[in-house]
Amino acid sequence: MKKDRQENQKQAEAGAAPNRKERIILTAETGADIPPETAERYGIHIVPMHVSFGSETRDDGTFPAEEICAYYERTRALPKTSGSTPEDFNIAFDRIHEQWPDARILHLAYSSVTTCSYQSAQIASEGRDYVTSLDTKMASGGQYAIVIRMAQLLEEHPEWTLEEAVSAARDLIERARMCFIPDKLEFLRAGGRVSNAAALCGKLLSIHPLIEFQNGYLVAARKLRGKLLALAPRLVREFTERQALEKEEVWLIWSPGFTEELRSALEQAAHANGFQRITWVKTGGVITSHGGPGAFGVVGFTRD
């Protein structure tokens, strides 16, 4: 098995799919914030979501997220985000099927209750018995962690059938946990997610809502008071303990405006809490439009 795994990894690094009974290809939206080089490494196909700057709509992932913050500073208006369309998925599914006619496609979707992408994938998969879609109930680093861990499992288990892969993906979805804190409430206010009064009080009193993904929904679990530099290490420790996270790997999310001082504090906290590996996930256009600059988050998998 070790020899097979090494051979599969060599093939993956060379751009080829590992030897398996059933070729399984993963797809995900750009809202998963998977960098192009990482997607290429694991053979993951990325489907675009969209961001509208006034009358101009652009594919998420085709521009730096810093442009979101610059646009807001210039216009005091937030870009509008939208999910992947059925046509986006038609293009992706057709391209994959044309190149690998016998492959099975496993789409690990952005949270279905927050956008239309999952529904679009289902519409596009009608008449395509080679496409299976699962709702990850996550976005950004949470979806990223599920998709990449799934890709790694497929490399480790070339003998898996689609049914076995789906079972493993569902297990990851059930065990994934994610929280994040925006640095400022201004973007949440501009997007209509908090009131002007709440945003003003949050700014004056250094209050930050702790947002968690719960069954696909963004839920304000509680309010934290203080500077992010002091809150960050505490959040890593408390979230790790409360969710009983596995210590193999933690995913730390950051958005434009994130400071090196805060990055260093989070890395120290992650190591102090026993995590063996840290993966940093930068937010793209869609997530930055909602969380704003300087936001950060924590993602991991529960042990049970």
GROMACS .gro file of C-alpha atoms in nm:
model
  304
    1MET     CA    1   0.000   0.000   0.000
    2LYS     CA    2   0.285   0.242   0.084
    3LYS     CA    3   0.443   0.179  -0.257
    4ASP     CA    4   0.107   0.240  -0.428
    5ARG     CA    5   0.058   0.561  -0.232
    6GLN     CA    6   0.402   0.689  -0.329
    7GLU     CA    7   0.332   0.607  -0.694
    8ASN     CA    8  -0.006   0.781  -0.678
    9GLN     CA    9   0.156   1.092  -0.531
   10LYS     CA   10   0.421   1.096  -0.806
   11GLN     CA   11   0.147   1.073  -1.068
   12ALA     CA   12  -0.053   1.350  -0.900
   13GLU     CA   13   0.252   1.578  -0.889
   14ALA     CA   14   0.303   1.507  -1.259
   15GLY     CA   15  -0.058   1.608  -1.328
   16ALA     CA   16  -0.196   1.257  -1.376
   17ALA     CA   17  -0.474   1.094  -1.178
   18PRO     CA   18  -0.373   0.806  -0.947
   19ASN     CA   19  -0.437   0.447  -1.051
   20ARG     CA   20  -0.783   0.356  -0.923
   21LYS     CA   21  -1.075   0.136  -1.013
   22GLU     CA   22  -1.296   0.440  -1.052
   23ARG     CA   23  -1.161   0.784  -1.142
   24ILE     CA   24  -1.317   1.037  -0.905
   25ILE     CA   25  -1.275   1.408  -0.979
   26LEU     CA   26  -1.357   1.673  -0.722
   27THR     CA   27  -1.516   2.008  -0.797
   28ALA     CA   28  -1.579   2.310  -0.572
   29GLU     CA   29  -1.665   2.678  -0.607
   30THR     CA   30  -1.419   2.965  -0.584
   31GLY     CA   31  -1.581   3.050  -0.249
   32ALA     CA   32  -1.379   2.763  -0.102
   33ASP     CA   33  -1.074   2.991  -0.142
   34ILE     CA   34  -0.855   2.710  -0.276
   35PRO     CA   35  -0.548   2.863  -0.449
   36PRO     CA   36  -0.499   2.765  -0.816
   37GLU     CA   37  -0.171   2.586  -0.742
   38THR     CA   38  -0.335   2.376  -0.470
   39ALA     CA   39  -0.629   2.290  -0.694
   40GLU     CA   40  -0.387   2.187  -0.969
   41ARG     CA   41  -0.182   1.977  -0.728
   42TYR     CA   42  -0.488   1.768  -0.637
   43GLY     CA   43  -0.668   1.781  -0.972
   44ILE     CA   44  -0.962   1.978  -0.829
   45HIS     CA   45  -1.177   2.170  -1.075
   46ILE     CA   46  -1.291   2.512  -0.953
   47VAL     CA   47  -1.624   2.664  -1.061
   48PRO     CA   48  -1.652   3.045  -1.046
   49MET     CA   49  -1.881   3.242  -0.819
   50HIS     CA   50  -1.930   3.608  -0.907
   51VAL     CA   51  -1.878   3.959  -0.770
   52SER     CA   52  -2.047   4.271  -0.910
   53PHE     CA   53  -1.878   4.610  -0.883
   54GLY     CA   54  -2.170   4.832  -0.973
   55SER     CA   55  -2.269   4.736  -1.327
   56GLU     CA   56  -1.955   4.524  -1.383
   57THR     CA   57  -1.972   4.156  -1.286
   58ARG     CA   58  -1.647   3.959  -1.258
   59ASP     CA   59  -1.564   3.598  -1.179
   60ASP     CA   60  -1.445   3.548  -0.824
   61GLY     CA   61  -1.081   3.443  -0.825
   62THR     CA   62  -0.986   3.652  -1.128
   63PHE     CA   63  -0.888   3.957  -0.920
   64PRO     CA   64  -0.714   4.013  -0.585
   65ALA     CA   65  -0.944   4.039  -0.284
   66GLU     CA   66  -0.778   4.368  -0.197
   67GLU     CA   67  -0.989   4.524  -0.475
   68ILE     CA   68  -1.300   4.461  -0.263
   69CYS     CA   69  -1.164   4.678   0.017
   70ALA     CA   70  -1.039   4.945  -0.223
   71TYR     CA   71  -1.379   4.962  -0.396
   72TYR     CA   72  -1.557   5.008  -0.063
   73GLU     CA   73  -1.315   5.279   0.048
   74ARG     CA   74  -1.368   5.461  -0.280
   75THR     CA   75  -1.747   5.427  -0.313
   76ARG     CA   76  -1.869   5.341   0.041
   77ALA     CA   77  -2.069   5.064  -0.126
   78LEU     CA   78  -2.006   4.693  -0.109
   79PRO     CA   79  -1.973   4.479  -0.421
   80LYS     CA   80  -2.260   4.232  -0.463
   81THR     CA   81  -2.185   3.861  -0.461
   82SER     CA   82  -2.369   3.581  -0.641
   83GLY     CA   83  -2.333   3.206  -0.660
   84SER     CA   84  -2.227   2.987  -0.949
   85THR     CA   85  -2.493   2.951  -1.218
   86PRO     CA   86  -2.614   2.628  -1.385
   87GLU     CA   87  -2.420   2.738  -1.695
   88ASP     CA   88  -2.100   2.766  -1.490
   89PHE     CA   89  -2.146   2.404  -1.387
   90ASN     CA   90  -2.246   2.295  -1.737
   91ILE     CA   91  -1.915   2.429  -1.865
   92ALA     CA   92  -1.717   2.259  -1.587
   93PHE     CA   93  -1.897   1.924  -1.611
   94ASP     CA   94  -1.876   1.919  -1.992
   95ARG     CA   95  -1.503   1.994  -1.983
   96ILE     CA   96  -1.434   1.716  -1.734
   97HIS     CA   97  -1.658   1.463  -1.909
   98GLU     CA   98  -1.502   1.536  -2.246
   99GLN     CA   99  -1.152   1.475  -2.113
  100TRP     CA  100  -1.238   1.180  -1.886
  101PRO     CA  101  -1.561   1.015  -2.016
  102ASP     CA  102  -1.551   0.738  -1.757
  103ALA     CA  103  -1.482   0.961  -1.456
  104ARG     CA  104  -1.725   1.023  -1.171
  105ILE     CA  105  -1.755   1.382  -1.051
  106LEU     CA  106  -1.800   1.452  -0.680
  107HIS     CA  107  -1.901   1.814  -0.623
  108LEU     CA  108  -1.840   1.937  -0.268
  109ALA     CA  109  -2.055   2.248  -0.257
  110TYR     CA  110  -2.052   2.583  -0.080
  111SER     CA  111  -2.319   2.601   0.192
  112SER     CA  112  -2.656   2.564   0.019
  113VAL     CA  113  -2.846   2.790   0.260
  114THR     CA  114  -2.620   3.088   0.186
  115THR     CA  115  -2.613   3.084  -0.196
  116CYS     CA  116  -2.770   2.924  -0.505
  117SER     CA  117  -2.454   2.733  -0.609
  118TYR     CA  118  -2.561   2.393  -0.476
  119GLN     CA  119  -2.897   2.423  -0.650
  120SER     CA  120  -2.720   2.531  -0.969
  121ALA     CA  121  -2.499   2.221  -0.954
  122GLN     CA  122  -2.807   2.001  -0.913
  123ILE     CA  123  -2.976   2.163  -1.213
  124ALA     CA  124  -2.663   2.115  -1.424
  125SER     CA  125  -2.629   1.751  -1.315
  126GLU     CA  126  -2.975   1.655  -1.445
  127GLY     CA  127  -2.922   1.381  -1.702
  128ARG     CA  128  -2.562   1.333  -1.589
  129ASP     CA  129  -2.547   1.011  -1.391
  130TYR     CA  130  -2.174   1.063  -1.340
  131VAL     CA  131  -2.221   1.370  -1.113
  132THR     CA  132  -2.286   1.356  -0.738
  133SER     CA  133  -2.322   1.673  -0.529
  134LEU     CA  134  -2.286   1.709  -0.153
  135ASP     CA  135  -2.353   2.020   0.054
  136THR     CA  136  -2.045   2.085   0.271
  137LYS     CA  137  -2.250   2.331   0.484
  138MET     CA  138  -1.936   2.543   0.486
  139ALA     CA  139  -1.763   2.826   0.301
  140SER     CA  140  -1.407   2.959   0.266
  141GLY     CA  141  -1.162   2.771   0.491
  142GLY     CA  142  -1.428   2.526   0.609
  143GLN     CA  143  -1.507   2.414   0.256
  144TYR     CA  144  -1.136   2.429   0.171
  145ALA     CA  145  -1.050   2.187   0.453
  146ILE     CA  146  -1.318   1.937   0.351
  147VAL     CA  147  -1.225   1.942  -0.018
  148ILE     CA  148  -0.848   1.915   0.035
  149ARG     CA  149  -0.878   1.646   0.303
  150MET     CA  150  -1.105   1.454   0.066
  151ALA     CA  151  -0.850   1.486  -0.215
  152GLN     CA  152  -0.581   1.352   0.015
  153LEU     CA  153  -0.799   1.058   0.117
  154LEU     CA  154  -0.859   0.972  -0.249
  155GLU     CA  155  -0.482   0.963  -0.302
  156GLU     CA  156  -0.439   0.740   0.001
  157HIS     CA  157  -0.722   0.507  -0.103
  158PRO     CA  158  -0.706   0.450  -0.480
  159GLU     CA  159  -0.924   0.143  -0.434
  160TRP     CA  160  -1.226   0.344  -0.317
  161THR     CA  161  -1.548   0.338  -0.516
  162LEU     CA  162  -1.765   0.648  -0.547
  163GLU     CA  163  -1.990   0.515  -0.270
  164GLU     CA  164  -1.693   0.485  -0.035
  165ALA     CA  165  -1.573   0.833  -0.129
  166VAL     CA  166  -1.918   0.981  -0.064
  167SER     CA  167  -1.929   0.812   0.277
  168ALA     CA  168  -1.588   0.956   0.367
  169ALA     CA  169  -1.692   1.304   0.247
  170ARG     CA  170  -2.009   1.293   0.456
  171ASP     CA  171  -1.801   1.203   0.761
  172LEU     CA  172  -1.575   1.505   0.700
  173ILE     CA  173  -1.878   1.732   0.656
  174GLU     CA  174  -2.026   1.613   0.985
  175ARG     CA  175  -1.700   1.670   1.173
  176ALA     CA  176  -1.595   2.004   1.021
  177ARG     CA  177  -1.608   2.308   1.251
  178MET     CA  178  -1.547   2.674   1.161
  179CYS     CA  179  -1.565   3.010   1.335
  180PHE     CA  180  -1.446   3.357   1.240
  181ILE     CA  181  -1.432   3.710   1.377
  182PRO     CA  182  -1.455   4.026   1.165
  183ASP     CA  183  -1.215   4.302   1.266
  184LYS     CA  184  -1.476   4.570   1.196
  185LEU     CA  185  -1.854   4.558   1.175
  186GLU     CA  186  -1.853   4.812   0.892
  187PHE     CA  187  -1.880   4.553   0.613
  188LEU     CA  188  -2.151   4.362   0.799
  189ARG     CA  189  -2.339   4.691   0.844
  190ALA     CA  190  -2.296   4.790   0.480
  191GLY     CA  191  -2.422   4.447   0.376
  192GLY     CA  192  -2.730   4.484   0.597
  193ARG     CA  193  -2.623   4.217   0.847
  194VAL     CA  194  -2.602   4.447   1.151
  195SER     CA  195  -2.762   4.781   1.232
  196ASN     CA  196  -2.583   5.118   1.222
  197ALA     CA  197  -2.617   5.145   1.600
  198ALA     CA  198  -2.468   4.801   1.657
  199ALA     CA  199  -2.180   4.879   1.422
  200LEU     CA  200  -2.108   5.208   1.598
  201CYS     CA  201  -2.118   5.051   1.943
  202GLY     CA  202  -1.900   4.767   1.821
  203LYS     CA  203  -1.641   5.013   1.699
  204LEU     CA  204  -1.645   5.224   2.016
  205LEU     CA  205  -1.642   4.932   2.257
  206SER     CA  206  -1.416   4.697   2.054
  207ILE     CA  207  -1.692   4.437   2.035
  208HIS     CA  208  -1.656   4.156   1.782
  209PRO     CA  209  -1.924   3.898   1.701
  210LEU     CA  210  -1.801   3.539   1.698
  211ILE     CA  211  -1.958   3.384   1.387
  212GLU     CA  212  -1.989   3.007   1.359
  213PHE     CA  213  -2.115   2.780   1.083
  214GLN     CA  214  -2.395   2.568   1.227
  215ASN     CA  215  -2.567   2.330   0.985
  216GLY     CA  216  -2.472   2.559   0.699
  217TYR     CA  217  -2.599   2.878   0.861
  218LEU     CA  218  -2.386   3.171   0.978
  219VAL     CA  219  -2.474   3.213   1.346
  220ALA     CA  220  -2.353   3.486   1.580
  221ALA     CA  221  -2.261   3.256   1.868
  222ARG     CA  222  -2.155   3.530   2.111
  223LYS     CA  223  -1.985   3.868   2.140
  224LEU     CA  224  -1.620   3.912   2.230
  225ARG     CA  225  -1.475   4.235   2.361
  226GLY     CA  226  -1.118   4.352   2.315
  227LYS     CA  227  -0.850   4.395   2.053
  228LEU     CA  228  -0.807   4.116   1.799
  229LEU     CA  229  -0.445   4.069   1.896
  230ALA     CA  230  -0.557   3.967   2.245
  231LEU     CA  231  -0.866   3.776   2.132
  232ALA     CA  232  -0.693   3.562   1.868
  233PRO     CA  233  -0.489   3.328   2.093
  234ARG     CA  234  -0.783   3.290   2.331
  235LEU     CA  235  -1.018   3.202   2.044
  236VAL     CA  236  -0.784   2.931   1.914
  237ARG     CA  237  -0.759   2.776   2.260
  238GLU     CA  238  -1.128   2.796   2.348
  239PHE     CA  239  -1.256   2.682   2.008
  240THR     CA  240  -1.011   2.390   2.004
  241GLU     CA  241  -1.119   2.274   2.349
  242ARG     CA  242  -1.492   2.334   2.302
  243GLN     CA  243  -1.505   2.151   1.968
  244ALA     CA  244  -1.252   1.880   2.068
  245LEU     CA  245  -1.059   1.935   1.746
  246GLU     CA  246  -0.814   1.687   1.600
  247LYS     CA  247  -0.457   1.808   1.645
  248GLU     CA  248  -0.323   1.687   1.309
  249GLU     CA  249  -0.401   2.013   1.128
  250VAL     CA  250  -0.571   2.349   1.177
  251TRP     CA  251  -0.675   2.592   0.903
  252LEU     CA  252  -0.642   2.962   0.985
  253ILE     CA  253  -0.834   3.207   0.768
  254TRP     CA  254  -0.721   3.562   0.698
  255SER     CA  255  -0.845   3.849   0.484
  256PRO     CA  256  -0.668   4.155   0.336
  257GLY     CA  257  -0.546   4.392   0.607
  258PHE     CA  258  -0.439   4.105   0.832
  259THR     CA  259  -0.125   4.205   1.023
  260GLU     CA  260   0.196   4.007   1.060
  261GLU     CA  261   0.173   4.060   1.435
  262LEU     CA  262  -0.165   3.888   1.443
  263ARG     CA  263  -0.041   3.609   1.215
  264SER     CA  264   0.250   3.542   1.449
  265ALA     CA  265   0.022   3.540   1.755
  266LEU     CA  266  -0.213   3.290   1.590
  267GLU     CA  267   0.069   3.059   1.484
  268GLN     CA  268   0.210   3.059   1.836
  269ALA     CA  269  -0.135   2.983   1.978
  270ALA     CA  270  -0.190   2.698   1.731
  271HIS     CA  271   0.143   2.537   1.818
  272ALA     CA  272   0.083   2.591   2.190
  273ASN     CA  273  -0.246   2.402   2.155
  274GLY     CA  274  -0.072   2.103   1.997
  275PHE     CA  275  -0.153   2.141   1.627
  276GLN     CA  276   0.103   1.962   1.414
  277ARG     CA  277   0.038   2.155   1.093
  278ILE     CA  278  -0.101   2.499   1.010
  279THR     CA  279  -0.258   2.583   0.675
  280TRP     CA  280  -0.330   2.949   0.604
  281VAL     CA  281  -0.633   3.028   0.387
  282LYS     CA  282  -0.668   3.375   0.233
  283THR     CA  283  -1.024   3.489   0.166
  284GLY     CA  284  -1.118   3.560  -0.193
  285GLY     CA  285  -1.358   3.817  -0.333
  286VAL     CA  286  -1.683   3.656  -0.213
  287ILE     CA  287  -1.581   3.605   0.149
  288THR     CA  288  -1.396   3.937   0.177
  289SER     CA  289  -1.714   4.113   0.061
  290HIS     CA  290  -1.891   3.980   0.371
  291GLY     CA  291  -1.622   3.965   0.639
  292GLY     CA  292  -1.426   4.275   0.545
  293PRO     CA  293  -1.055   4.346   0.595
  294GLY     CA  294  -0.856   4.203   0.886
  295ALA     CA  295  -1.098   3.919   0.965
  296PHE     CA  296  -0.968   3.583   1.077
  297GLY     CA  297  -1.109   3.238   1.143
  298VAL     CA  298  -1.033   2.888   1.268
  299VAL     CA  299  -1.126   2.558   1.103
  300GLY     CA  300  -1.071   2.202   1.220
  301PHE     CA  301  -1.228   1.857   1.247
  302THR     CA  302  -1.374   1.713   1.564
  303ARG     CA  303  -1.232   1.385   1.685
  304ASP     CA  304  -1.579   1.226   1.709
   0.00000   0.00000   0.00000
